Coordinates of C-alpha atoms in Angstrom, one line a residue:
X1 CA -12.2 -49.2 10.2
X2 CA -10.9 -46.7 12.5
X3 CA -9.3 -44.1 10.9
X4 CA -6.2 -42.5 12.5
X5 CA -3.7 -39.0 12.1
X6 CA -0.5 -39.4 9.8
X7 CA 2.6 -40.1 11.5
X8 CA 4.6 -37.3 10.3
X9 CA 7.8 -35.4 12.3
X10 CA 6.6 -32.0 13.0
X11 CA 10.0 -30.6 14.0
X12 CA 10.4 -31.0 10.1
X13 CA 8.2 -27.7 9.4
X14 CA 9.9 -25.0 9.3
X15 CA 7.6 -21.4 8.9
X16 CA 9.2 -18.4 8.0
X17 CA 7.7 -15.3 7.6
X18 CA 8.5 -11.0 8.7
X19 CA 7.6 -10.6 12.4
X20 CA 5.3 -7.2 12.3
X21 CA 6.5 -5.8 15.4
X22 CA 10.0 -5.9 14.4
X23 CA 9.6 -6.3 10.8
X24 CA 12.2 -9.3 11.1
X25 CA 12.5 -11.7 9.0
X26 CA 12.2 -15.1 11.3
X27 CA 12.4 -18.9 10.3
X28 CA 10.5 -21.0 13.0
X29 CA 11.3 -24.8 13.3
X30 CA 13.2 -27.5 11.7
X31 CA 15.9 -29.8 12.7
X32 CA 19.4 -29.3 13.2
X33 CA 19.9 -30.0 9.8
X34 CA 17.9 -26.9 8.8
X35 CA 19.0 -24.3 10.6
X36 CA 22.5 -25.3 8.6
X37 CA 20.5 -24.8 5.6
X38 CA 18.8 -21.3 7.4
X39 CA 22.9 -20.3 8.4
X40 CA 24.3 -21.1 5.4
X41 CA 22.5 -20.4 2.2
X42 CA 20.6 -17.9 3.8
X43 CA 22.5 -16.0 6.1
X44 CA 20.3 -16.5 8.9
X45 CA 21.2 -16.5 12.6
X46 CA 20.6 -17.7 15.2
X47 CA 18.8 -16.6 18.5
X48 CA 17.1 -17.6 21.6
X49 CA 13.3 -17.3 21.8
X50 CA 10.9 -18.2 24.5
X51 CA 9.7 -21.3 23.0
X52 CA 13.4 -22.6 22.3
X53 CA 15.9 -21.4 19.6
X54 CA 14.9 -20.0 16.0
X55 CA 16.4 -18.2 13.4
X56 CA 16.4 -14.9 11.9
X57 CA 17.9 -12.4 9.5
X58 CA 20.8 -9.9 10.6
X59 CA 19.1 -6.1 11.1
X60 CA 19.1 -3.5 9.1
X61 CA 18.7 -5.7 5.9
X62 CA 16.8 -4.1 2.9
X63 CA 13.7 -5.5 1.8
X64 CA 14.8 -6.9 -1.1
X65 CA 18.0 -8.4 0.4
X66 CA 15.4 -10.2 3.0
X67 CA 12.8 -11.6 0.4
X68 CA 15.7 -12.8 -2.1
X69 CA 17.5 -14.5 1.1
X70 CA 14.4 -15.7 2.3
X71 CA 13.2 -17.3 -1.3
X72 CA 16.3 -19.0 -1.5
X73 CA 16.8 -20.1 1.6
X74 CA 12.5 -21.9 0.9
X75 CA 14.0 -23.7 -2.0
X76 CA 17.3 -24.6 -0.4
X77 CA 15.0 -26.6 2.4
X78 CA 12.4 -28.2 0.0
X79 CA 14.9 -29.5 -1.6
X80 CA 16.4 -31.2 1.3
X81 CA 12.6 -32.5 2.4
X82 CA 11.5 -30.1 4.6
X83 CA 8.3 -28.8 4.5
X84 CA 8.3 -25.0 4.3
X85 CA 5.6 -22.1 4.6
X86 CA 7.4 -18.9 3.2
X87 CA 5.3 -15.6 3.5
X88 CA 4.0 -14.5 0.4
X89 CA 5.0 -10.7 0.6
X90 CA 8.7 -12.5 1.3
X91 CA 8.4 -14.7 -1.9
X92 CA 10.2 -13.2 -4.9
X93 CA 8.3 -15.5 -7.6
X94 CA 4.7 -15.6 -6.5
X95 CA 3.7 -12.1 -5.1
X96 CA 0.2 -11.2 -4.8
X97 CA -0.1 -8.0 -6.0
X98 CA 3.4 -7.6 -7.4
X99 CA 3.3 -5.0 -9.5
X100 CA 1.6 -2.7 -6.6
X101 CA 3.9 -3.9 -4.1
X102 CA 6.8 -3.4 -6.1
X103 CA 5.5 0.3 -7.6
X104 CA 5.1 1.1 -3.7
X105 CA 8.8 0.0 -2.6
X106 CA 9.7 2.3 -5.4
X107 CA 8.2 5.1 -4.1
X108 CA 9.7 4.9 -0.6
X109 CA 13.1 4.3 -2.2
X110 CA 12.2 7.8 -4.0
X111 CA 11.2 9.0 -0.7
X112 CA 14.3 7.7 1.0
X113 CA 16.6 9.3 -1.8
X114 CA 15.3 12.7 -1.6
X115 CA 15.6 12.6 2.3
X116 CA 19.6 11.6 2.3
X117 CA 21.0 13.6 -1.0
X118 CA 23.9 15.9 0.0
X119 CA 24.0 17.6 -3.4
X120 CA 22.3 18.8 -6.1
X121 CA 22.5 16.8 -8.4
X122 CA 21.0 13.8 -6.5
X123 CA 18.2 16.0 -5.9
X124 CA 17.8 16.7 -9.4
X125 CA 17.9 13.1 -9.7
X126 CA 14.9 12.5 -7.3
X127 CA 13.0 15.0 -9.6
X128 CA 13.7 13.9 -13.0
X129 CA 12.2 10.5 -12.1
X130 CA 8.9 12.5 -10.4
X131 CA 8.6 14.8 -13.5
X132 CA 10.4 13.6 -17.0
X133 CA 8.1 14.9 -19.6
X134 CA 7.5 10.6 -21.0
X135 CA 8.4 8.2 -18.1
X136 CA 7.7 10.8 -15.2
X137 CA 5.7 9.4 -12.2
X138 CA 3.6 12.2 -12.2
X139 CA 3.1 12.3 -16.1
X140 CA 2.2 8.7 -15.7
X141 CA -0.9 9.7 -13.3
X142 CA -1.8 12.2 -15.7
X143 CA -2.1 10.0 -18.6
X144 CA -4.0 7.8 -16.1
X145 CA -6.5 10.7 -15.1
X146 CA -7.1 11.8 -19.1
X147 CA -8.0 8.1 -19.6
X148 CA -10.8 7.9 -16.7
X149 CA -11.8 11.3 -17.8
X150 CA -12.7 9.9 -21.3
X151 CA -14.1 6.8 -20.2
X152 CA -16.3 8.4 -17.5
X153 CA -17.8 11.3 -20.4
X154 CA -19.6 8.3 -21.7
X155 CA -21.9 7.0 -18.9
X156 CA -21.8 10.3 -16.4
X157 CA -25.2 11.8 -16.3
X158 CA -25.7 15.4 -16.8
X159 CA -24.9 17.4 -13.1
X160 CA -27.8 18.9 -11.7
X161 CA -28.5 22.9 -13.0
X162 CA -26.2 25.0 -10.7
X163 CA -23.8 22.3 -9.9
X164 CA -20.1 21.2 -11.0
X165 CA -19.8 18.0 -11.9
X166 CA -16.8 16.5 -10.2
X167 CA -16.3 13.6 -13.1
X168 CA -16.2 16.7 -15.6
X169 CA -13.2 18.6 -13.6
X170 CA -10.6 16.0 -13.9
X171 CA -9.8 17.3 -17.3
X172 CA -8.7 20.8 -15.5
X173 CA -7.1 18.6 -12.7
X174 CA -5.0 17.0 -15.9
X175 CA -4.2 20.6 -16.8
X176 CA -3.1 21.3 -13.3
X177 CA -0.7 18.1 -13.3
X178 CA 1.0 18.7 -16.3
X179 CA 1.6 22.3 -15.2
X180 CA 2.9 20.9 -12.0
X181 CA 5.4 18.5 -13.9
X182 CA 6.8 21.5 -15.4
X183 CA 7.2 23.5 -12.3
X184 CA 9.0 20.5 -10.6
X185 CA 11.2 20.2 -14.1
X186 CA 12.1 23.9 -13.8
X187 CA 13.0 23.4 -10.1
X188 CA 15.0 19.9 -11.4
X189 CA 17.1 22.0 -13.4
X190 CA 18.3 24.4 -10.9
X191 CA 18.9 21.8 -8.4
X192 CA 21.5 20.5 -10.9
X193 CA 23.1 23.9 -11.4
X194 CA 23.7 23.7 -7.3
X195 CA 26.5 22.3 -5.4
X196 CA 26.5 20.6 -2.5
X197 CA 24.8 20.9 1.2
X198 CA 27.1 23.3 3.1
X199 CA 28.0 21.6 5.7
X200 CA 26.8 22.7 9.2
X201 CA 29.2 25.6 10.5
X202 CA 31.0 24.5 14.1
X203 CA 30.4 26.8 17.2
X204 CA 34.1 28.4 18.1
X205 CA 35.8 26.9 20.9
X206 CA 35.0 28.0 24.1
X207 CA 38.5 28.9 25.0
X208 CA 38.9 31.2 22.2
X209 CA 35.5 32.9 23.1
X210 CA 35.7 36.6 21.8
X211 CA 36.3 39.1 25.1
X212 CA 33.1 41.2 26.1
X213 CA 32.4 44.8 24.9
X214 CA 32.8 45.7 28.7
X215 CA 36.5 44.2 28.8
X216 CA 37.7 46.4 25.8
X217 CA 40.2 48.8 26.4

């Protein structure tokens, strides 16, 4: 018996997934009846492409606000039948790596905060979440290094006479970061004692430019 391909509509596929040169988050395929689904539950628009019309996500939208519009908007069109492929890194239930990706959008939030605060407390802010003496990142990586440290003292072979052993430094390197949380909790608190970033001071205007020394009387 000759064996043939399933009949199956493949307009009803729709694919969507962050396009890496734009970092867009675009929704490929589908009938008219999805892209209502894309428009309305999602938000997504819609825009002309080479290969016909598709769909994508307004700019400037953060990352979160993408992979929460895009889960939804997955759900929202299984429901209705479609067949959907939604990228994993876009899917806020099942996230390879999770933890790490969500640990490194923290970070560049940090990042991002430090770079726009216009007073001192927001810096301090910034810095109290680097530094605090329990929940600090960086106290965090310390208790991380004094853990390896101990677990490495029991299968490290003895360094060769006249060298350092690298394993057996990390528990000055643990010194070092906890001396470095301080610093940056000493510099915390005199952010917080600041005001706020003086604005940047105008040049006069040219009309009211002060005369030369050679046109004093």
């Amino acid at each position: 018996m000759k064996q043939t391909e399933p009949d199956f509509w493949v307009l009803e596929y729709v694919t969507i997934t962050r396009d890496p040169r734009t970092d867009l988050v675009v929704a490929v395929g589908g009938t008219e009846r999805a892209a209502d689904i894309l428009q309305r539950t999602g938000s997504f628009l819609s825009a002309p492409g080479p290969r016909g019309d598709y769909h994508r996500l307004p700019h400037g939208l953060p990352v979160e606000q993408q992979r929460l519009k895009a889960t939804a908007t997955s759900h929202a069109l299984l429901a209705a039948g479609h067949s959907v492929y939604l990228d994993p890194a876009l899917n806020m239930l099942v996230v390879p790596d999770g933890e790490r990706e969500a640990a490194l959008r923290y970070l560049a939030g940090l990042a991002e905060r430090a770079a726009t605060a216009t007073t001192g407390s927001e810096v301090a802010e910034v810095l109290t979440e680097v530094a605090a003496p329990v929940q600090g990142l960086l106290p965090l990586v310390r208790e991380v290094v004094v853990r390896v440290w101990i677990a490495a003292d029991d299968f490290q072979e003895a360094a060769p006479l006249g060298k350092t052993d690298p394993l057996a430094r990390l528990g000055s390197t643990a010194a070092s970061m906890s001396e470095a949380a301080r610093a940056i909790l000493h510099a915390r608190n005199h952010a917080a004692r600041s005001g706020q970033r003086p604005a940047t001071a105008s040049p006069p205007p040219a009309g009211r430019a002060r005369p030369a020394e050679s046109r004093r009387r």
